[in-house]
PDB file of C-alpha atoms in Angstrom:
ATOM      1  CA  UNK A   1       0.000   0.000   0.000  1.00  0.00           C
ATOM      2  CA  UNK A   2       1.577   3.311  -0.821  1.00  0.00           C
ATOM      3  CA  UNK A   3      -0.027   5.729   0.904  1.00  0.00           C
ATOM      4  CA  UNK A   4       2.564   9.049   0.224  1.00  0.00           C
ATOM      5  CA  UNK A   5       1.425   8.572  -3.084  1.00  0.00           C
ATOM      6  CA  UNK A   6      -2.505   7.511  -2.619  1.00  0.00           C
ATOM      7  CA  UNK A   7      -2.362  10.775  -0.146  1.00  0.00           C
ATOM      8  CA  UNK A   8      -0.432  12.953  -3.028  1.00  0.00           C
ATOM      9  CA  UNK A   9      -2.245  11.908  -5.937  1.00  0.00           C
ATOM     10  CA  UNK A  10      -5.196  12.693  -3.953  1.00  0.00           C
ATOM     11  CA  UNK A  11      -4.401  16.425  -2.836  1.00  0.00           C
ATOM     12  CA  UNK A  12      -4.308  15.809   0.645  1.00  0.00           C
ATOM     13  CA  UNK A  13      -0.926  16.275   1.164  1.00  0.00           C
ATOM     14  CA  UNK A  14       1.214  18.157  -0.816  1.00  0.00           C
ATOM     15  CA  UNK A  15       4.466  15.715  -0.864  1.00  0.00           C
ATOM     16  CA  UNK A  16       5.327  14.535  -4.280  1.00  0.00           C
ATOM     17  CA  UNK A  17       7.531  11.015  -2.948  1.00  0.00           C
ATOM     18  CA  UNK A  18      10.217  11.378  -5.834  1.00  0.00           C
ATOM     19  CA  UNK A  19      13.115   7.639  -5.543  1.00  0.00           C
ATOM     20  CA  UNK A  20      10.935   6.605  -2.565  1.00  0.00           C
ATOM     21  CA  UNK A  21       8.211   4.048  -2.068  1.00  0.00           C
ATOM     22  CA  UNK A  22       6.691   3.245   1.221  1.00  0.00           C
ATOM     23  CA  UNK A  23       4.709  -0.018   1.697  1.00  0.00           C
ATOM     24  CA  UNK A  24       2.933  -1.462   4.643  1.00  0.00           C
ATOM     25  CA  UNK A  25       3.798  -5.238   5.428  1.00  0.00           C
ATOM     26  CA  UNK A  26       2.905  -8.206   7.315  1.00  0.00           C
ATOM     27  CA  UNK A  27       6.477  -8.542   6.977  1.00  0.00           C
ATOM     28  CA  UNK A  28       9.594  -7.149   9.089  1.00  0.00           C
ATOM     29  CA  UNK A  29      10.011  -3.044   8.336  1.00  0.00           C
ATOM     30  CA  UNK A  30      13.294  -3.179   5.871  1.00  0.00           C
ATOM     31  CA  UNK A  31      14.639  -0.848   3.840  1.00  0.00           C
ATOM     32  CA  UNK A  32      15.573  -1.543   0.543  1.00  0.00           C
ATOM     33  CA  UNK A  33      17.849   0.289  -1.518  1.00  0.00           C
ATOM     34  CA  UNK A  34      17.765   0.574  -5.480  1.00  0.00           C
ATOM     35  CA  UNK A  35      21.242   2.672  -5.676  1.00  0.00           C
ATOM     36  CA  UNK A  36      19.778   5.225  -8.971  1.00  0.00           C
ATOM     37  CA  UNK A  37      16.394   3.944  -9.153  1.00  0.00           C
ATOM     38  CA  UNK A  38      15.289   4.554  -5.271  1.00  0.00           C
ATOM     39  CA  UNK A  39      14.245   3.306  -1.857  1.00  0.00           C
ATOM     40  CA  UNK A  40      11.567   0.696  -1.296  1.00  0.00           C
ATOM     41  CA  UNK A  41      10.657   0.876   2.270  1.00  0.00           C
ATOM     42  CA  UNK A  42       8.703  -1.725   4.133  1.00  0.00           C
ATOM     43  CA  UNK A  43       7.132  -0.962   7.300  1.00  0.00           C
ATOM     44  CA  UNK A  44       5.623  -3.482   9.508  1.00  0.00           C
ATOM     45  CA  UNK A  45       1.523  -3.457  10.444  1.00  0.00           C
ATOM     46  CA  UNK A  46      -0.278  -5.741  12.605  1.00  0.00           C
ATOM     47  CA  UNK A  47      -3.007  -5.369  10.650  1.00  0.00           C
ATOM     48  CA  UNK A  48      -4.469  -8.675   9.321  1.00  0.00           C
ATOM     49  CA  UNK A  49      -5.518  -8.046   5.904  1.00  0.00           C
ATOM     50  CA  UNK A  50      -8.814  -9.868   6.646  1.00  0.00           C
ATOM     51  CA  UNK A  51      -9.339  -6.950   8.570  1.00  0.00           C
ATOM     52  CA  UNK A  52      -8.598  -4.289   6.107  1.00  0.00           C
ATOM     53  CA  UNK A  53      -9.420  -6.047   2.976  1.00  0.00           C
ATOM     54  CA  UNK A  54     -12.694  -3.420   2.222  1.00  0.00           C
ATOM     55  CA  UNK A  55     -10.130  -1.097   2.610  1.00  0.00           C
ATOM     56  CA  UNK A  56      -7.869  -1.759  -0.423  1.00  0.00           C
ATOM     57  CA  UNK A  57      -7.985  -2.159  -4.131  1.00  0.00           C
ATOM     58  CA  UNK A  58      -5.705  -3.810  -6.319  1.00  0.00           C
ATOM     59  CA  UNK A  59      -3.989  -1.950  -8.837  1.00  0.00           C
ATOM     60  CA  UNK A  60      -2.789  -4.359 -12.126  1.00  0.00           C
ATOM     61  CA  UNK A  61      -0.347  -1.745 -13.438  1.00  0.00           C
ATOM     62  CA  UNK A  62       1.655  -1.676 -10.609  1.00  0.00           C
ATOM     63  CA  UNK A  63       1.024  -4.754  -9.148  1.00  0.00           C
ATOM     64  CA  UNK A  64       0.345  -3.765  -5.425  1.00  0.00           C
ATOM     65  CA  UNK A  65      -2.486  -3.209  -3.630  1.00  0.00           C
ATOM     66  CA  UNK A  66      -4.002   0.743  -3.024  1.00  0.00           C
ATOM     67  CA  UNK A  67      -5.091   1.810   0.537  1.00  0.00           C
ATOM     68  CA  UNK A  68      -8.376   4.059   0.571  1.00  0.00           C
ATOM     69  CA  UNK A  69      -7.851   7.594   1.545  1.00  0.00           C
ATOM     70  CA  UNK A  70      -9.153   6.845   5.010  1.00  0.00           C
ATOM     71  CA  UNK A  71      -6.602   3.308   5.539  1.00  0.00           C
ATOM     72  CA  UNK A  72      -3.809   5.478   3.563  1.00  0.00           C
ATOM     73  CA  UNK A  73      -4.411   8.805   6.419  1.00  0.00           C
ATOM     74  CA  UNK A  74      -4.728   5.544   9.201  1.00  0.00           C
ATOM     75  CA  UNK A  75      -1.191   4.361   8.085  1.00  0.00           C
ATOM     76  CA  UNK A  76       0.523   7.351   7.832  1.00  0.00           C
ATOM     77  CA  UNK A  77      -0.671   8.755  11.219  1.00  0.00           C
ATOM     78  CA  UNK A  78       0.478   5.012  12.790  1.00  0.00           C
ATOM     79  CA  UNK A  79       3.524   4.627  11.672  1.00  0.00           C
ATOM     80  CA  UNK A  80       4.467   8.438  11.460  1.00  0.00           C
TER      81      UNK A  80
END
């Protein structure tokens, strides 16, 4: 779930993340690096996605799954 860039793209927040992805995991938080291409940070939820499914949508192009505005505002706020 990238929510810097659900939360740009949707005007809520003016930050534009440029060589920097954030996604949520069930996973341990890591940080990833891409050396030119980027940063692909993971951060560790509790969150079961049973819990959250209603929440999300799957975007083909990118392959990953989308927060909703709310979830995406949730996130960010929880993990600061």
């Amino acid at each position: 779930m990238c929510s810097t860039i659900k939360l740009s793209d949707a005007g809520i927040i003016s930050q534009s993340p440029i060589q920097w992805i954030s996604i949520m995991s069930s996973g341990r938080s890591n940080s990833v690096s891409c050396t030119n291409y980027g940063t692909i940070e993971f951060i560790h939820t509790n969150q079961k996605p049973t819990e959250i499914m209603k929440q999300l949508t799957y975007d083909a192009d990118c392959g990953l799954w989308h927060a909703n505005i709310p979830q995406a505002l949730r996130d960010m706020k929880a993990t600061h």
